[in-house]
């Protein structure tokens, strides 16, 4: 099954951007995403159109966040990517003549719509500030654990 990892990748890049004081080049972000700079520019252009990021040209230029992390939800980023399919599940035949397959399609559509609504509701409740707080908590715990290990060595 193919996975669309763009949402995860863009969230990753946005959090890296939040950790930098100044603009971050497409090349630097591409290294974080393990892709190339053209992919970063193309991906972030959709976010720029919605004001989530902005770009600065010239020497010392690059990408910056356009809004506070608390103002951007995971759903905002998802929608900026064009709302990629959340599921790999689909119909065998979208317009079947078989009555059995019609019944399957109707109920499968209902289940998938409900699941998508639930996922989008949860995505709207999670901000980039929440993700950043999770990163910082993990970083702090790792730093504390390493500090404890070195003090016992």
Coordinates of N, CA, C and O in Angstrom, one line a residue:
X1 N 0.9 -1.2 0.0 CA 0.0 0.0 0.0 C 0.9 1.2 0.0 O 1.8 1.3 0.8
X2 N 0.6 2.2 -0.9 CA 1.3 3.4 -0.9 C 0.8 4.4 0.2 O -0.4 4.5 0.4
X3 N 1.8 5.0 0.8 CA 1.4 6.0 1.8 C 1.8 7.4 1.3 O 2.9 7.6 0.7
X4 N 1.0 8.4 1.6 CA 1.3 9.8 1.2 C 1.9 10.4 2.5 O 1.2 10.6 3.5
X5 N 3.2 10.6 2.5 CA 3.8 11.1 3.7 C 4.0 12.6 3.7 O 4.7 13.2 4.6
X6 N 3.4 13.3 2.8 CA 3.6 14.8 2.7 C 3.2 15.5 4.0 O 3.9 16.4 4.4
X7 N 2.1 15.1 4.6 CA 1.6 15.8 5.8 C 2.6 15.7 6.9 O 3.0 16.7 7.5
X8 N 3.1 14.5 7.1 CA 4.1 14.2 8.1 C 5.4 15.0 7.8 O 5.9 15.7 8.7
X9 N 5.8 15.0 6.6 CA 7.0 15.7 6.2 C 6.9 17.2 6.4 O 7.8 17.9 6.9
X10 N 5.8 17.8 6.0 CA 5.6 19.2 6.1 C 5.5 19.7 7.6 O 6.1 20.7 8.0
X11 N 4.8 18.9 8.4 CA 4.7 19.2 9.8 C 6.1 19.1 10.4 O 6.5 20.0 11.2
X12 N 6.9 18.2 10.0 CA 8.3 18.0 10.4 C 9.1 19.3 10.1 O 9.8 19.9 10.9
X13 N 9.0 19.7 8.8 CA 9.7 20.9 8.4 C 9.2 22.2 9.1 O 10.1 23.0 9.5
X14 N 8.0 22.3 9.3 CA 7.4 23.5 10.0 C 8.0 23.6 11.4 O 8.3 24.7 11.9
X15 N 8.1 22.5 12.1 CA 8.6 22.5 13.5 C 10.1 22.8 13.5 O 10.6 23.5 14.3
X16 N 10.8 22.3 12.4 CA 12.3 22.7 12.3 C 12.4 24.2 12.1 O 13.2 24.8 12.7
X17 N 11.5 24.7 11.3 CA 11.5 26.2 11.0 C 11.3 27.0 12.3 O 11.9 28.0 12.5
X18 N 10.4 26.4 13.1 CA 10.1 27.1 14.4 C 11.3 27.2 15.3 O 11.4 28.1 16.2
X19 N 12.2 26.2 15.2 CA 13.4 26.2 16.0 C 14.5 27.1 15.6 O 15.4 27.4 16.3
X20 N 14.4 27.7 14.4 CA 15.4 28.6 13.8 C 15.0 30.1 14.1 O 13.8 30.4 14.0
X21 N 15.9 30.9 14.4 CA 15.6 32.3 14.7 C 15.4 33.1 13.4 O 14.6 34.0 13.4
X22 N 16.0 32.8 12.3 CA 15.9 33.5 11.1 C 15.3 32.6 10.0 O 14.8 31.5 10.3
X23 N 15.4 33.1 8.8 CA 14.9 32.3 7.6 C 15.7 31.0 7.4 O 16.9 31.0 7.8
X24 N 15.1 30.0 6.9 CA 15.7 28.7 6.7 C 15.6 28.4 5.2 O 14.6 28.5 4.6
X25 N 16.8 28.1 4.6 CA 16.8 27.9 3.1 C 16.1 26.6 2.8 O 16.0 25.7 3.6
X26 N 15.7 26.5 1.5 CA 15.0 25.3 1.0 C 16.0 24.1 1.1 O 15.6 23.0 1.3
X27 N 17.3 24.4 0.9 CA 18.3 23.3 0.9 C 18.4 22.7 2.3 O 18.4 21.5 2.5
X28 N 18.4 23.6 3.4 CA 18.4 23.1 4.7 C 17.2 22.3 5.1 O 17.2 21.2 5.7
X29 N 16.0 22.8 4.7 CA 14.8 22.1 4.9 C 14.7 20.8 4.1 O 14.2 19.7 4.6
X30 N 15.3 20.8 2.9 CA 15.3 19.5 2.1 C 16.1 18.4 2.8 O 15.7 17.3 2.8
X31 N 17.2 18.8 3.5 CA 18.0 17.8 4.2 C 17.2 17.3 5.4 O 17.2 16.1 5.6
X32 N 16.4 18.1 6.0 CA 15.6 17.6 7.2 C 14.5 16.7 6.6 O 14.1 15.7 7.3
X33 N 14.0 16.9 5.4 CA 12.9 16.1 4.8 C 13.5 14.9 4.0 O 12.7 14.1 3.6
X34 N 14.8 14.9 3.8 CA 15.4 13.9 3.0 C 14.9 13.9 1.6 O 14.5 12.9 1.1
X35 N 14.8 15.1 1.0 CA 14.3 15.3 -0.3 C 15.1 16.3 -1.0 O 16.2 16.7 -0.5
X36 N 14.6 16.9 -2.1 CA 15.4 18.0 -2.7 C 14.7 19.3 -2.5 O 13.5 19.4 -2.2
X37 N 15.5 20.4 -2.7 CA 15.0 21.8 -2.5 C 13.8 22.1 -3.3 O 12.9 22.8 -2.9
X38 N 13.7 21.6 -4.5 CA 12.6 21.9 -5.4 C 11.3 21.4 -4.8 O 10.2 22.0 -4.9
X39 N 11.3 20.2 -4.2 CA 10.1 19.6 -3.6 C 9.7 20.5 -2.4 O 8.5 20.7 -2.2
X40 N 10.7 21.0 -1.6 CA 10.4 21.8 -0.5 C 9.7 23.1 -1.0 O 8.6 23.5 -0.5
X41 N 10.2 23.7 -2.0 CA 9.7 25.0 -2.5 C 8.2 24.8 -3.0 O 7.3 25.6 -2.7
X42 N 8.0 23.7 -3.8 CA 6.7 23.4 -4.3 C 5.7 23.1 -3.2 O 4.6 23.6 -3.2
X43 N 6.1 22.4 -2.2 CA 5.3 22.0 -1.1 C 4.9 23.2 -0.2 O 3.7 23.4 0.1
X44 N 5.9 24.0 0.1 CA 5.7 25.2 0.9 C 4.9 26.3 0.2 O 4.3 27.2 0.9
X45 N 4.9 26.3 -1.1 CA 4.2 27.4 -1.8 C 2.7 27.3 -1.5 O 2.0 28.4 -1.4
X46 N 2.1 26.2 -1.3 CA 0.7 26.1 -0.9 C 0.5 26.6 0.5 O -0.6 27.2 0.8
X47 N 1.4 26.4 1.4 CA 1.3 27.0 2.7 C 1.5 28.5 2.7 O 0.9 29.2 3.5
X48 N 2.4 29.0 1.8 CA 2.6 30.4 1.6 C 1.3 31.1 1.2 O 0.9 32.2 1.7
X49 N 0.6 30.5 0.3 CA -0.7 31.1 -0.2 C -1.7 31.3 0.9 O -2.5 32.2 0.9
X50 N -1.6 30.5 1.9 CA -2.6 30.6 3.1 C -2.0 31.4 4.2 O -2.6 31.5 5.2
X51 N -0.7 31.9 4.0 CA -0.1 32.7 5.0 C 0.5 32.0 6.2 O 1.0 32.6 7.2
X52 N 0.7 30.7 6.1 CA 1.3 29.9 7.1 C 2.8 30.1 7.1 O 3.5 29.9 8.2
X53 N 3.4 30.3 5.9 CA 4.8 30.5 5.8 C 5.0 31.7 4.9 O 4.1 32.1 4.1
X54 N 6.2 32.3 4.9 CA 6.5 33.3 3.9 C 8.0 33.1 3.5 O 8.8 32.5 4.2
X55 N 8.3 33.6 2.3 CA 9.6 33.4 1.8 C 10.3 34.8 1.6 O 9.6 35.7 1.3
X56 N 11.6 34.8 1.8 CA 12.4 36.0 1.7 C 13.5 35.7 0.6 O 14.2 34.7 0.8
X57 N 13.6 36.5 -0.4 CA 14.6 36.2 -1.4 C 15.9 36.9 -1.1 O 16.0 37.7 -0.2
X58 N 16.9 36.5 -1.9 CA 18.2 37.1 -1.8 C 19.1 36.5 -0.7 O 18.7 35.5 0.0
X59 N 20.3 37.1 -0.6 CA 21.3 36.6 0.4 C 20.7 36.7 1.8 O 20.1 37.7 2.2
X60 N 20.8 35.6 2.6 CA 20.2 35.6 3.9 C 18.7 35.3 3.9 O 18.0 35.3 4.9
X61 N 18.1 35.0 2.7 CA 16.7 34.7 2.6 C 16.4 33.3 2.9 O 17.3 32.5 3.3
X62 N 15.1 32.9 2.8 CA 14.7 31.6 3.0 C 13.2 31.6 3.5 O 12.5 32.5 3.2
X63 N 12.8 30.6 4.2 CA 11.5 30.4 4.6 C 11.3 30.7 6.1 O 12.2 30.4 6.9
X64 N 10.2 31.4 6.5 CA 9.9 31.7 7.9 C 8.4 31.3 8.1 O 7.6 31.3 7.2
X65 N 8.1 31.0 9.3 CA 6.7 30.9 9.7 C 6.0 32.2 9.5 O 6.5 33.2 9.8
X66 N 4.8 32.1 9.0 CA 4.0 33.4 8.8 C 3.0 33.6 9.9 O 2.4 34.7 10.0
X67 N 2.8 32.6 10.7 CA 1.9 32.8 11.9 C 2.5 32.1 13.1 O 3.4 31.2 13.0
X68 N 1.9 32.3 14.2 CA 2.3 31.7 15.5 C 1.9 30.2 15.4 O 0.8 29.9 14.8
X69 N 2.7 29.3 16.0 CA 2.4 27.9 15.9 C 1.0 27.6 16.5 O 0.3 26.6 16.0
X70 N 0.5 28.3 17.5 CA -0.8 28.1 18.1 C -1.9 28.4 17.1 O -3.1 28.0 17.3
X71 N -1.7 29.2 16.0 CA -2.7 29.6 15.1 C -2.8 28.6 13.9 O -3.7 28.8 13.0
X72 N -1.9 27.6 13.8 CA -1.9 26.7 12.7 C -2.3 25.3 13.2 O -1.6 24.7 14.1
X73 N -3.3 24.7 12.7 CA -3.7 23.3 13.0 C -3.2 22.3 12.0 O -2.8 22.7 10.9
X74 N -3.1 21.1 12.5 CA -2.8 20.0 11.5 C -3.7 20.0 10.4 O -3.3 19.8 9.2
X75 N -5.0 20.2 10.6 CA -6.0 20.3 9.5 C -5.7 21.4 8.5 O -5.8 21.2 7.3
X76 N -5.2 22.5 9.0 CA -4.8 23.6 8.1 C -3.7 23.2 7.1 O -3.8 23.5 5.9
X77 N -2.7 22.5 7.7 CA -1.6 22.0 6.8 C -2.1 21.0 5.8 O -1.8 21.0 4.7
X78 N -3.0 20.1 6.3 CA -3.6 19.0 5.5 C -4.3 19.7 4.3 O -4.2 19.3 3.2
X79 N -5.1 20.7 4.6 CA -5.9 21.3 3.6 C -5.0 22.1 2.6 O -5.3 22.1 1.4
X80 N -3.9 22.6 3.1 CA -2.9 23.3 2.2 C -2.3 22.4 1.2 O -1.8 22.8 0.2
X81 N -2.2 21.1 1.6 CA -1.6 20.1 0.7 C -2.7 19.6 -0.3 O -2.4 18.7 -1.1
X82 N -3.9 20.1 -0.3 CA -4.9 19.7 -1.2 C -5.7 18.6 -0.8 O -6.4 17.9 -1.6
X83 N -5.8 18.4 0.6 CA -6.6 17.3 1.2 C -6.3 15.9 0.6 O -7.2 15.3 0.0
X84 N -5.1 15.4 0.7 CA -4.8 14.1 0.1 C -5.7 13.0 0.7 O -6.1 13.2 1.9
X85 N -5.9 12.0 0.0 CA -6.8 10.9 0.5 C -6.3 10.4 1.8 O -5.1 10.1 2.0
X86 N -7.2 10.2 2.7 CA -6.9 9.7 4.1 C -6.8 8.2 4.1 O -6.3 7.6 5.0
X87 N -7.4 7.6 3.1 CA -7.6 6.1 3.1 C -7.1 5.5 1.7 O -7.3 6.1 0.7
X88 N -6.6 4.3 1.8 CA -6.2 3.6 0.6 C -7.4 2.7 0.2 O -7.4 2.1 -0.9
X89 N -8.5 2.7 1.0 CA -9.6 1.9 0.7 C -10.5 2.6 -0.4 O -10.7 3.8 -0.3
X90 N -10.9 1.8 -1.3 CA -11.8 2.3 -2.3 C -12.7 1.3 -2.9 O -12.7 0.1 -2.5
X91 N -13.5 1.7 -3.9 CA -14.5 0.8 -4.5 C -13.8 0.0 -5.6 O -12.9 0.4 -6.3
X92 N -14.2 -1.3 -5.7 CA -13.8 -2.1 -6.8 C -14.3 -1.5 -8.1 O -13.6 -1.5 -9.1
X93 N -15.6 -1.1 -8.1 CA -16.2 -0.5 -9.2 C -17.1 0.7 -8.7 O -18.0 0.5 -7.9
X94 N -16.8 1.9 -9.1 CA -17.5 3.1 -8.6 C -18.9 3.2 -9.0 O -19.8 3.8 -8.4
X95 N -19.3 2.5 -10.1 CA -20.7 2.6 -10.7 C -21.1 1.2 -11.1 O -21.2 0.9 -12.3
X96 N -21.2 0.3 -10.1 CA -21.5 -1.1 -10.4 C -23.0 -1.3 -10.8 O -23.9 -0.6 -10.4
X97 N -23.2 -2.4 -11.7 CA -24.5 -2.8 -12.0 C -25.0 -3.8 -11.0 O -26.2 -4.0 -10.9
X98 N -24.1 -4.5 -10.4 CA -24.4 -5.5 -9.4 C -25.0 -4.9 -8.1 O -24.4 -4.0 -7.5
X99 N -26.2 -5.4 -7.7 CA -26.9 -4.9 -6.6 C -26.1 -5.1 -5.3 O -26.1 -4.3 -4.3
X100 N -25.4 -6.2 -5.2 CA -24.6 -6.5 -4.0 C -23.5 -5.5 -3.9 O -23.3 -4.9 -2.8
X101 N -22.8 -5.2 -5.0 CA -21.7 -4.3 -4.9 C -22.2 -2.9 -4.7 O -21.6 -2.1 -4.0
X102 N -23.4 -2.5 -5.1 CA -24.0 -1.2 -4.8 C -24.3 -1.1 -3.3 O -24.0 -0.1 -2.7
X103 N -24.8 -2.2 -2.7 CA -25.0 -2.2 -1.2 C -23.7 -2.0 -0.5 O -23.6 -1.2 0.5
X104 N -22.6 -2.7 -0.9 CA -21.3 -2.6 -0.3 C -20.8 -1.2 -0.4 O -20.4 -0.6 0.6
X105 N -20.9 -0.6 -1.6 CA -20.4 0.8 -1.8 C -21.1 1.8 -0.9 O -20.5 2.7 -0.4
X106 N -22.4 1.7 -0.8 CA -23.2 2.6 0.0 C -22.7 2.6 1.4 O -22.5 3.6 2.0
X107 N -22.6 1.4 2.0 CA -22.2 1.3 3.4 C -20.7 1.6 3.6 O -20.4 2.3 4.6
X108 N -19.9 1.2 2.7 CA -18.5 1.6 2.8 C -18.3 3.1 2.7 O -17.5 3.6 3.5
X109 N -19.0 3.7 1.8 CA -19.0 5.2 1.7 C -19.3 5.8 3.1 O -18.7 6.8 3.5
X110 N -20.4 5.4 3.7 CA -20.8 5.9 5.0 C -19.8 5.8 6.1 O -19.5 6.7 6.8
X111 N -19.2 4.6 6.2 CA -18.2 4.3 7.2 C -17.0 5.2 6.9 O -16.5 5.8 7.9
X112 N -16.5 5.3 5.7 CA -15.4 6.2 5.4 C -15.6 7.6 5.6 O -14.8 8.3 6.1
X113 N -16.8 8.1 5.3 CA -17.2 9.5 5.6 C -17.2 9.8 7.1 O -16.6 10.8 7.5
X114 N -17.7 8.9 7.9 CA -17.7 9.1 9.3 C -16.2 9.1 9.9 O -15.9 9.9 10.7
X115 N -15.4 8.2 9.4 CA -14.0 8.1 9.8 C -13.3 9.3 9.4 O -12.5 9.9 10.2
X116 N -13.5 9.8 8.2 CA -12.8 11.0 7.8 C -13.3 12.2 8.6 O -12.4 13.1 9.0
X117 N -14.5 12.3 8.9 CA -15.0 13.4 9.8 C -14.3 13.4 11.1 O -13.9 14.4 11.7
X118 N -14.2 12.2 11.7 CA -13.6 12.0 13.0 C -12.1 12.4 12.9 O -11.6 13.2 13.8
X119 N -11.4 12.0 11.9 CA -10.0 12.4 11.7 C -9.8 13.9 11.6 O -8.9 14.5 12.2
X120 N -10.6 14.5 10.7 CA -10.5 15.9 10.5 C -10.8 16.7 11.8 O -10.2 17.7 12.0
X121 N -11.8 16.2 12.5 CA -12.1 16.9 13.8 C -10.9 16.9 14.7 O -10.6 17.9 15.3
X122 N -10.3 15.7 14.8 CA -9.1 15.6 15.7 C -7.9 16.5 15.1 O -7.2 17.1 15.9
X123 N -7.8 16.5 13.8 CA -6.7 17.3 13.2 C -6.9 18.8 13.5 O -6.0 19.6 13.7
X124 N -8.2 19.2 13.6 CA -8.5 20.6 13.8 C -8.2 21.0 15.3 O -8.0 22.2 15.6
X125 N -8.1 20.0 16.2 CA -7.9 20.2 17.6 C -6.4 20.2 17.9 O -6.1 20.6 19.1
X126 N -5.6 19.9 17.0 CA -4.1 19.8 17.3 C -3.4 20.9 16.5 O -3.5 21.0 15.3
X127 N -2.7 21.8 17.3 CA -2.0 22.9 16.7 C -0.5 22.5 16.6 O 0.0 21.6 17.2
X128 N 0.2 23.3 15.8 CA 1.6 23.1 15.7 C 2.3 23.4 17.0 O 3.3 22.8 17.4
X129 N 1.7 24.2 17.8 CA 2.2 24.5 19.2 C 2.1 23.2 20.0 O 3.0 23.0 20.8
X130 N 1.1 22.4 19.9 CA 1.0 21.2 20.6 C 2.1 20.2 20.2 O 2.7 19.6 21.0
X131 N 2.4 20.2 18.9 CA 3.4 19.3 18.4 C 4.8 19.8 18.9 O 5.6 19.0 19.3
X132 N 5.0 21.1 18.9 CA 6.2 21.6 19.4 C 6.4 21.3 20.9 O 7.5 21.0 21.3
X133 N 5.3 21.4 21.6 CA 5.4 21.1 23.1 C 5.8 19.7 23.3 O 6.6 19.3 24.1
X134 N 5.3 18.8 22.4 CA 5.6 17.4 22.5 C 7.1 17.2 22.2 O 7.8 16.4 22.9
X135 N 7.6 17.8 21.2 CA 9.0 17.7 20.8 C 9.9 18.2 22.0 O 10.8 17.5 22.4
X136 N 9.5 19.4 22.6 CA 10.3 19.9 23.6 C 10.3 19.0 24.9 O 11.3 18.9 25.6
X137 N 9.1 18.4 25.2 CA 9.1 17.5 26.3 C 10.0 16.3 26.1 O 10.7 15.9 27.0
X138 N 9.9 15.8 24.8 CA 10.8 14.6 24.5 C 12.3 15.0 24.6 O 13.1 14.2 25.1
X139 N 12.6 16.2 24.1 CA 14.0 16.6 24.1 C 14.5 16.8 25.5 O 15.6 16.4 25.9
X140 N 13.6 17.4 26.4 CA 14.0 17.6 27.8 C 14.2 16.3 28.5 O 15.1 16.2 29.3
X141 N 13.3 15.4 28.3 CA 13.4 14.1 28.9 C 14.7 13.4 28.5 O 15.4 12.7 29.3
X142 N 15.0 13.5 27.2 CA 16.3 12.9 26.7 C 17.5 13.5 27.3 O 18.4 12.9 27.8
X143 N 17.4 14.8 27.4 CA 18.5 15.6 28.0 C 18.7 15.3 29.4 O 19.8 15.1 29.9
X144 N 17.6 15.2 30.2 CA 17.6 14.8 31.6 C 18.2 13.4 31.8 O 19.0 13.2 32.7
X145 N 17.8 12.5 30.9 CA 18.3 11.1 31.0 C 19.7 11.0 30.8 O 20.5 10.3 31.5
X146 N 20.2 11.7 29.8 CA 21.6 11.8 29.5 C 22.4 12.4 30.6 O 23.5 12.0 30.9
X147 N 21.9 13.4 31.2 CA 22.5 14.1 32.3 C 22.6 13.2 33.5 O 23.7 13.1 34.1
X148 N 21.6 12.5 33.7 CA 21.6 11.5 34.9 C 22.6 10.4 34.6 O 23.3 10.0 35.5
X149 N 22.7 9.9 33.4 CA 23.6 8.8 33.0 C 25.1 9.3 33.2 O 25.9 8.6 33.8
X150 N 25.3 10.5 32.8 CA 26.7 11.0 32.9 C 27.1 11.3 34.4 O 28.3 11.3 34.7
X151 N 26.1 11.7 35.2 CA 26.4 11.9 36.6 C 26.7 10.7 37.4 O 27.4 10.7 38.4
X152 N 26.3 9.5 36.8 CA 26.5 8.2 37.5 C 27.7 7.5 36.9 O 28.0 6.4 37.3
X153 N 28.3 8.1 35.9 CA 29.4 7.4 35.2 C 30.7 7.5 36.0 O 31.0 8.2 36.8

